[in-house]
Each structure stands twice: as structure tokens, then as C-alpha cells.
CSV table of C-alpha atoms in Angstrom, one decimal:
chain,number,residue,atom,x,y,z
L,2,UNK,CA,39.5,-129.5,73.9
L,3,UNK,CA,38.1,-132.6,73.8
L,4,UNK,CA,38.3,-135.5,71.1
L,5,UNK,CA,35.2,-135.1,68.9
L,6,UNK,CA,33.5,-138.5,67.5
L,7,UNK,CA,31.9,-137.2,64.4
L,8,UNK,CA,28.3,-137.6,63.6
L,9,UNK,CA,27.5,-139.4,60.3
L,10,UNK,CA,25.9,-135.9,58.9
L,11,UNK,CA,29.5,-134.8,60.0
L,12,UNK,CA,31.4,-136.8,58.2
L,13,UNK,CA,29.2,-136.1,55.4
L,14,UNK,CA,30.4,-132.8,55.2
L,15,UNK,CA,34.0,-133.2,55.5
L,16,UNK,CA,34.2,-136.0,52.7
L,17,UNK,CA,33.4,-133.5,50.8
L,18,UNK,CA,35.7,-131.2,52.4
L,19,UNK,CA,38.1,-133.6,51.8
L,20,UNK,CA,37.2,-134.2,47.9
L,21,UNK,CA,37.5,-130.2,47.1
L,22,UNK,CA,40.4,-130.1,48.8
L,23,UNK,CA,42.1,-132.8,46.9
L,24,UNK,CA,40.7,-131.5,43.9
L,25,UNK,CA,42.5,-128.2,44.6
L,26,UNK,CA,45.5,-130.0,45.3
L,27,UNK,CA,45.5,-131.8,41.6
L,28,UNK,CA,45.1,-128.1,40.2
L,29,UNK,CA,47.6,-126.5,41.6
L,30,UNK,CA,49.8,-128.8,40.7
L,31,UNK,CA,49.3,-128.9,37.4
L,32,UNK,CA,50.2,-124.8,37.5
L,33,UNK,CA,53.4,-125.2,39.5
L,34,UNK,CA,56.5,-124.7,37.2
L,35,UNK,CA,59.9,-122.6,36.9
L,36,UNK,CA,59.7,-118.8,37.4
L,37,UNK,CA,56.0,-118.3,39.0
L,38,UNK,CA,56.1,-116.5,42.3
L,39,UNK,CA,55.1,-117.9,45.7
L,40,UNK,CA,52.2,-115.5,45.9
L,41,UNK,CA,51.0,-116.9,42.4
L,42,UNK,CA,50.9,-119.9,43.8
L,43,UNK,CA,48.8,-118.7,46.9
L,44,UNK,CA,46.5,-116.6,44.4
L,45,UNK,CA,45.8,-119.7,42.5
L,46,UNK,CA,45.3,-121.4,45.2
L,47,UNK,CA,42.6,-119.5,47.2
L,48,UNK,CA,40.6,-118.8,43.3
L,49,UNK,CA,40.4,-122.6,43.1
L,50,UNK,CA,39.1,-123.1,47.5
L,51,UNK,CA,36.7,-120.3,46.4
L,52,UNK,CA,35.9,-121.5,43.4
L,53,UNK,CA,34.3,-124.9,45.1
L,54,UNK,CA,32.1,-122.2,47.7
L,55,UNK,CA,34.7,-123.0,49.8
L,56,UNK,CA,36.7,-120.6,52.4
L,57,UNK,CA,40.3,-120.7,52.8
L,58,UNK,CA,41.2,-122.5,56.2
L,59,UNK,CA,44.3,-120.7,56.7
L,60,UNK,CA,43.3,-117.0,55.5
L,61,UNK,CA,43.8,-114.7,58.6
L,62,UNK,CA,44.4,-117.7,60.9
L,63,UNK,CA,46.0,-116.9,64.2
L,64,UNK,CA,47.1,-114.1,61.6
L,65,UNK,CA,48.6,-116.3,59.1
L,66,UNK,CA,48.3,-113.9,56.2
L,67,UNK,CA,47.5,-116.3,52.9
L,68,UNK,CA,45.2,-119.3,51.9
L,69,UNK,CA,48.3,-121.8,51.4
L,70,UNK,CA,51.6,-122.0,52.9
L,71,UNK,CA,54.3,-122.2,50.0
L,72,UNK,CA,57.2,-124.0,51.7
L,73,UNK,CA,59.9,-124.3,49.2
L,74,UNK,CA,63.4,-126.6,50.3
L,75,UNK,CA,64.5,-125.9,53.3
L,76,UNK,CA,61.4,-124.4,54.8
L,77,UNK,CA,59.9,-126.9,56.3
L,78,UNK,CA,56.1,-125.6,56.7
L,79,UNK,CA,54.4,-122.4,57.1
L,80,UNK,CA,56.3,-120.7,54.4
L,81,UNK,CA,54.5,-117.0,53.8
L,82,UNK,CA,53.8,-116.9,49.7
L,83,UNK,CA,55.8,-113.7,48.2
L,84,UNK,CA,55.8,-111.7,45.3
L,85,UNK,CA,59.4,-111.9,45.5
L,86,UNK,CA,60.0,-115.4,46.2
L,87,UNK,CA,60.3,-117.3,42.7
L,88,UNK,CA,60.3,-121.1,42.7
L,89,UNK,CA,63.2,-122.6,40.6
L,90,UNK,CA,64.1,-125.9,38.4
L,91,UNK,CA,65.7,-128.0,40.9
L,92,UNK,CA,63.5,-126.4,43.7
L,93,UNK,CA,61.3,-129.0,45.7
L,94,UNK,CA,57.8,-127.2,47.3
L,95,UNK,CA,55.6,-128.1,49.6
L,96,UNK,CA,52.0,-126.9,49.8
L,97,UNK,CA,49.5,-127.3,52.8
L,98,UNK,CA,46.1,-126.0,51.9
L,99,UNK,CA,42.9,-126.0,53.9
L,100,UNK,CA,39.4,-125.8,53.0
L,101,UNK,CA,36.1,-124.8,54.9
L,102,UNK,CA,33.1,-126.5,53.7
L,103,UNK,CA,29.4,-125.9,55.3
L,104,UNK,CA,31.6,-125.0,58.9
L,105,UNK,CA,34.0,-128.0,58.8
L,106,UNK,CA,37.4,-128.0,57.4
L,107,UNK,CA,39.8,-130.6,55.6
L,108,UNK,CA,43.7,-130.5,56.0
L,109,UNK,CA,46.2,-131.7,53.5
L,110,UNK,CA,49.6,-131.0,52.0
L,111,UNK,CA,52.0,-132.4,49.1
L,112,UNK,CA,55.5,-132.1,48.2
L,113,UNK,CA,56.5,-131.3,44.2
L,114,UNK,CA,59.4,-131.6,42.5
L,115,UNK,CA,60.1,-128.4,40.4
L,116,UNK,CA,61.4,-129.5,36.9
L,117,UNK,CA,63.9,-132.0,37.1
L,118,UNK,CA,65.2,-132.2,40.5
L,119,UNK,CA,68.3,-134.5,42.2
L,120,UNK,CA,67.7,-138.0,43.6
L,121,UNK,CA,68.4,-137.1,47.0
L,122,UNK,CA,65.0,-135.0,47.0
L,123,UNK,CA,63.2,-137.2,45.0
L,124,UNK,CA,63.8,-139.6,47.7
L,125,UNK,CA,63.0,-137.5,50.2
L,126,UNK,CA,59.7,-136.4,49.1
L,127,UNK,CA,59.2,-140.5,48.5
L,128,UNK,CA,59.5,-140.9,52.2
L,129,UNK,CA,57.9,-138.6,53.6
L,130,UNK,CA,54.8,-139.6,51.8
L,131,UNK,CA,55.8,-143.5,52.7
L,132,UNK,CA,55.6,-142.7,56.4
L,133,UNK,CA,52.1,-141.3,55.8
L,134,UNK,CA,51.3,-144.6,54.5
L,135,UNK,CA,53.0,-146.7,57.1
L,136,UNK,CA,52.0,-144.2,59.8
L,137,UNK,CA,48.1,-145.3,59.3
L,138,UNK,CA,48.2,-149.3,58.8
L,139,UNK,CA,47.5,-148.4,63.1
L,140,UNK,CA,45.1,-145.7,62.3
L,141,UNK,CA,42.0,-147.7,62.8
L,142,UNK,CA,39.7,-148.6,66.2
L,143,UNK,CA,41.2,-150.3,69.1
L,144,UNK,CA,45.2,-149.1,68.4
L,145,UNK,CA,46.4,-146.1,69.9
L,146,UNK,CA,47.4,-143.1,68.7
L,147,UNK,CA,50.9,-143.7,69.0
L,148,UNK,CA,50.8,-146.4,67.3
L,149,UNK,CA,51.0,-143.9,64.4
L,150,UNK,CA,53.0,-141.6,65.6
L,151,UNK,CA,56.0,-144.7,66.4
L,152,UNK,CA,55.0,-146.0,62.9
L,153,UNK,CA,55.8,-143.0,61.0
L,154,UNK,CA,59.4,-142.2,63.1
L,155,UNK,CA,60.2,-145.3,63.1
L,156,UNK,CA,60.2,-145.6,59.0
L,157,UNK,CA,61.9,-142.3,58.8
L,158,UNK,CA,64.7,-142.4,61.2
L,159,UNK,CA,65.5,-146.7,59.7
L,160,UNK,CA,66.1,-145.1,56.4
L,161,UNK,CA,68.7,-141.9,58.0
L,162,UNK,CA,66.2,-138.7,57.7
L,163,UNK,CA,65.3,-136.9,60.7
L,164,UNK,CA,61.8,-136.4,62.2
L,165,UNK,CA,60.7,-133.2,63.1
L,166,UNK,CA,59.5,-133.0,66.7
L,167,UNK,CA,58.8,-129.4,67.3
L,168,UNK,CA,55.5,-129.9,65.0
L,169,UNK,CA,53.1,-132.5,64.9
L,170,UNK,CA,49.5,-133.3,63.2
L,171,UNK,CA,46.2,-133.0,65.1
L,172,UNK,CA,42.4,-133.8,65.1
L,173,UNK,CA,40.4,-131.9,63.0
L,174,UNK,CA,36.2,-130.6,62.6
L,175,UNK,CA,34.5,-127.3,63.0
L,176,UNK,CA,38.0,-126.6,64.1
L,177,UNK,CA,41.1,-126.6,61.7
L,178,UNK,CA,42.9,-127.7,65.1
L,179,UNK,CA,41.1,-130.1,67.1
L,180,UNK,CA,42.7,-132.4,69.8
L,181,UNK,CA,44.8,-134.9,69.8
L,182,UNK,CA,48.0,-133.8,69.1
L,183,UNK,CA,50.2,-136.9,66.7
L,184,UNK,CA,53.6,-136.8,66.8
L,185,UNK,CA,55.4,-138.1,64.0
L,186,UNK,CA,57.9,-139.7,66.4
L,187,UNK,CA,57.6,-142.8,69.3
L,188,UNK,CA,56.6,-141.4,72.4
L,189,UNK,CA,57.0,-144.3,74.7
L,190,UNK,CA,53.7,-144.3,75.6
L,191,UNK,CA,50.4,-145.4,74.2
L,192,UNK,CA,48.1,-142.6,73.5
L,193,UNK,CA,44.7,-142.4,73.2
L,194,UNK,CA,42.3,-145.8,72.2
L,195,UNK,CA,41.2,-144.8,68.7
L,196,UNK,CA,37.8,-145.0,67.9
L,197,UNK,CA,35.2,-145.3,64.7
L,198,UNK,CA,34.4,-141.5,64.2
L,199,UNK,CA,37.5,-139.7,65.2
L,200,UNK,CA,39.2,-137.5,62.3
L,201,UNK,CA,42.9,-136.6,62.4
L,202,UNK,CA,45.6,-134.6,60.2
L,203,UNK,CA,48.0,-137.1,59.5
L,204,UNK,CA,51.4,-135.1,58.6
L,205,UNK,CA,55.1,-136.1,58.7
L,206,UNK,CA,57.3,-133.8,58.2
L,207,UNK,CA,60.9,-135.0,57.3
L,208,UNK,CA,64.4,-133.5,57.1
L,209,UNK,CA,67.1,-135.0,55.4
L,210,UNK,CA,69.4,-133.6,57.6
L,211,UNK,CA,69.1,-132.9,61.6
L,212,UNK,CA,65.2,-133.2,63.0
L,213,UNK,CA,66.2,-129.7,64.6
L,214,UNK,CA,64.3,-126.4,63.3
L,215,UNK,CA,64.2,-123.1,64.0
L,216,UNK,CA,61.7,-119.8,63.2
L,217,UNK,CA,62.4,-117.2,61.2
L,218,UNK,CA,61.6,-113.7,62.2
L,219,UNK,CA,58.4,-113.5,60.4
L,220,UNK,CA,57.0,-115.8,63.3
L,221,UNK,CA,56.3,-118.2,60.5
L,222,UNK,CA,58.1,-119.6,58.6
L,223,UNK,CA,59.9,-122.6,60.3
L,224,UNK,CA,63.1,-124.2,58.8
L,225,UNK,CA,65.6,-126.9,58.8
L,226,UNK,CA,68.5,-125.5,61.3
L,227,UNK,CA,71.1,-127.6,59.4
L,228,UNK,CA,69.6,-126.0,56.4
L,229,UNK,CA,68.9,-129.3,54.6
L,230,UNK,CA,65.8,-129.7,52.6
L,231,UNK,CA,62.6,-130.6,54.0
L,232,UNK,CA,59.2,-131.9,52.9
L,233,UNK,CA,56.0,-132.6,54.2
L,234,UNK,CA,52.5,-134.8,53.5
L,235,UNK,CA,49.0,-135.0,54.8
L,236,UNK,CA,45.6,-136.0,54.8
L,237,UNK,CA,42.5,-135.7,56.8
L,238,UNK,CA,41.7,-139.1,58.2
L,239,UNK,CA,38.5,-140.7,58.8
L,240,UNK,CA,38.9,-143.5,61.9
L,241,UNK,CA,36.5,-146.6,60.7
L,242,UNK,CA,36.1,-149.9,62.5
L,243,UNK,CA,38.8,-151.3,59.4
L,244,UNK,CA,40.5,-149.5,57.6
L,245,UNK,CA,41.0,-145.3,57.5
L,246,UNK,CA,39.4,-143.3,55.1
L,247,UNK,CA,41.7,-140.9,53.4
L,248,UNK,CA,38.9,-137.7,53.0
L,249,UNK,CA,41.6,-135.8,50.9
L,250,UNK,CA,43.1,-138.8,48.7
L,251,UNK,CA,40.8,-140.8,47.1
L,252,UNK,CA,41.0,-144.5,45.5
L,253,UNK,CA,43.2,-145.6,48.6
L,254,UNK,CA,41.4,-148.4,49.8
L,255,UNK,CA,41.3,-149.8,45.7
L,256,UNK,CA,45.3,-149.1,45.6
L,257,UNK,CA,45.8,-151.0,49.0
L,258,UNK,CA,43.9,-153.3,47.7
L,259,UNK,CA,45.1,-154.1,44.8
L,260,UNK,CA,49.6,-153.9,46.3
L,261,UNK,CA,50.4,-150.8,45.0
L,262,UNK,CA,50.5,-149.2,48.6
């Protein structure tokens, strides 16, 4: 599939794709506590997509059976939510979630900390969400994609956590998964020339153990092999002439600006 160079009517619609999806994101998180089931979480989830006259992006995709994955410790993504999977104090979750707006999707996920939770995962989920942030200081026109991708690895692997490698983000449009591929690791290469237009899932996902995974035998579910915990953080990315535009995170530019990212 080729890269796409979105049309301003284009990225019309996924700015807002992006705000109802980060809109989602802040409501679900304010339901996430001790006890609820994983298929809660995904029930909540898809009332509040559909709520916005929005379709899940994940529903029924490639089979996937739910509206957001629930990935709780060591699962790193794709988690399947459960009526008998409960979320504890202590636990630390991840959510990816995906919206449909007017034919063209927006991608983003978040790690929470369940109650109180130990310092080890509290740093963890602080990293993994750092990396984002170091990952797209390159993510403007005239770098190269792997710019990004060295970026991110580079700030994991410097502070001991390992970088998953079997998954990676992508581009993103009419379809949830668009080309390129971004690894979240140097690749000794350079990539492809960015350019004003282009919109990518942005999405490290970080292990505080080995950067190994493996599936589990719901063809799923993929988790740390070490069994150490894992978290994961994304946003769809608009490529500008200056800096990105984060579609599912507003206020970045204003928090850049003013040093507290």
C-alpha cells in the first residue's frame, strides 16, 4: 500500500477523529478502578465511540472480537476484554481504542495505574509515554522515518527497558493500517523522507524486562516472554512542515511550548 498524503478535507475529518477519540480516552479513565471486569471496560468503551456517531475501529477487525483491547501487566497489547478477567489494585492496564469517523479512523492507547501501584510500574508507564515524546521531536518534513523509530529505542533501551520488536506502529486514513510500518527501535537505515500530510500511529511499546514476546493461544493476545510488565502509548500523528500535530492529544504544541514536555 502506498503512503497516503492527506488532503486538507482529510485531515479535517480525522482531527476530529482524533478529538473523540481522546475524549473517549479521558472517560474511560475516569471509570477504571479495582474489581470491574475487562469486558466492562470494553462495554464502556464502545457506548462512549458510539456515543460520538462513531464506529469502533477494532470491532470484528481481522476478527478481533471487541471495540478496545484491555491489556493488563504483562500483556503487552491486544489483550481480549473478559467477563472473567477483573482488574486489581496494584494492576497497571493499557487500553488501545480506535474510532471511525465519516470513513477515517484515529489510533491511540494509554497506560493506567490501577489504585496505588509500585514505583517500578509507575516508571514504566512514565517511559513509555517519554519515548512517544522523544520519538516525534524527528516527526516533522524532511527527517526520516527512522529518525523516530532510533529516537524512541534509543530512550528506552539508555534507561534498561526493552523495546518490543515483533510489533511496530503504522500510517493510518480510510484504513486503521496504512503504510509505513515504524519500529520503535534503530534500524540502521533511514526510512522514508517525511512529508507535510502524512499521518502515522506513533506507539512504543516497552517491557521492563526482555524485548522478547510471545502469543497466547487465543491468537491475540501477545505477552512479555520473561513475564515482566509491559505498557504501551500512542497517538495518531499529523506530519506538518514544523512541528506534529498530535490528532488524539490536544494542548501539545502549548505544553511544548511552554517546557513542560
Amino acid at each position: 500500500m502506498p503512503i497516503t498524503i492527506k488532503s486538507p478535507r482529510e485531515i479535517e475529518l480525522m482531527t476530529e477523529a482524533g478529538r473523540i477519540l481522546e475524549a473517549v480516552h479521558n472517560e474511560l479513565a475516569k471509570e477504571l478502578r479495582p474489581g470491574m471486569s475487562t469486558l466492562e471496560i470494553d462495554k464502556i468503551g464502545e457506548e462512549l465511540i458510539r456515543s460520538h456517531g462513531c464506529v469502533p475501529s477494532f470491532l470484528n477487525y481481522n476478527g478481533y472480537p471487541a471495540s478496545i483491547c484491555v491489556s493488563v501487566n504483562e500483556e503487552v497489547v491486544h489483550g481480549i476484554p473478559s467477563p472473567h478477567r477483573f482488574i486489581r489494585e496494584g494492576d497497571i492496564v493499557s487500553l488501545d481504542a480506535g474510532v471511525i469517523y465519516k470513513g477515517y479512523h484515529s489510533d491511540a492507547a494509554r497506560t493506567y495505574g490501577i489504585g496505588h501501584i509500585s514505583e517500578d510500574a509507575q516508571r514504566l508507564i512514565d517511559v513509555t509515554r517519554e519515548c512517544f515524546f522523544e520519538g516525534i521531536k524527528y516527526a516533522k518534513e524532511g527527517n526520516h522515518l527512522f529518525d523516530i523509530s532510533s529516537a524512541i529505542g534509543r530512550y528506552a533501551s539508555e534507561r534498561g527497558y526493552g523495546v518490543v520488536k515483533d510489533l511496530c506502529g503504522h500510517g493510518i486514513g480510510t484504513n486503521l493500517h496504512e503504510s509505513p510500518e515504524i519500529p520503535n527501535y534503530e534500524q540502521g537505515r533511514k526510512g522514508v523522507l517525511l512529508k507535510e500530510g502524512m499521518t502515522l500511529a506513533i506507539e512504543p511499546m516497552i517491557n521492563a524486562g526482555t524485548w522478547e514476546v510471545e502469543w497466547l493461544d487465543d491468537d491475540w493476545t501477545v505477552v512479555t516472554k520473561d513475564h515482566s510488565l509491559s505498557a504501551h502509548y500512542e497517538n495518531t500523528v499529523l506530519i506538518t512542515k514544523g512541528e506534529p500535530v498530535l490528532l488524539s492529544l490536544s494542548g501539545y504544541g502549548e505544553r511544548k511550548k511552554d517546557g513542560q514536555i
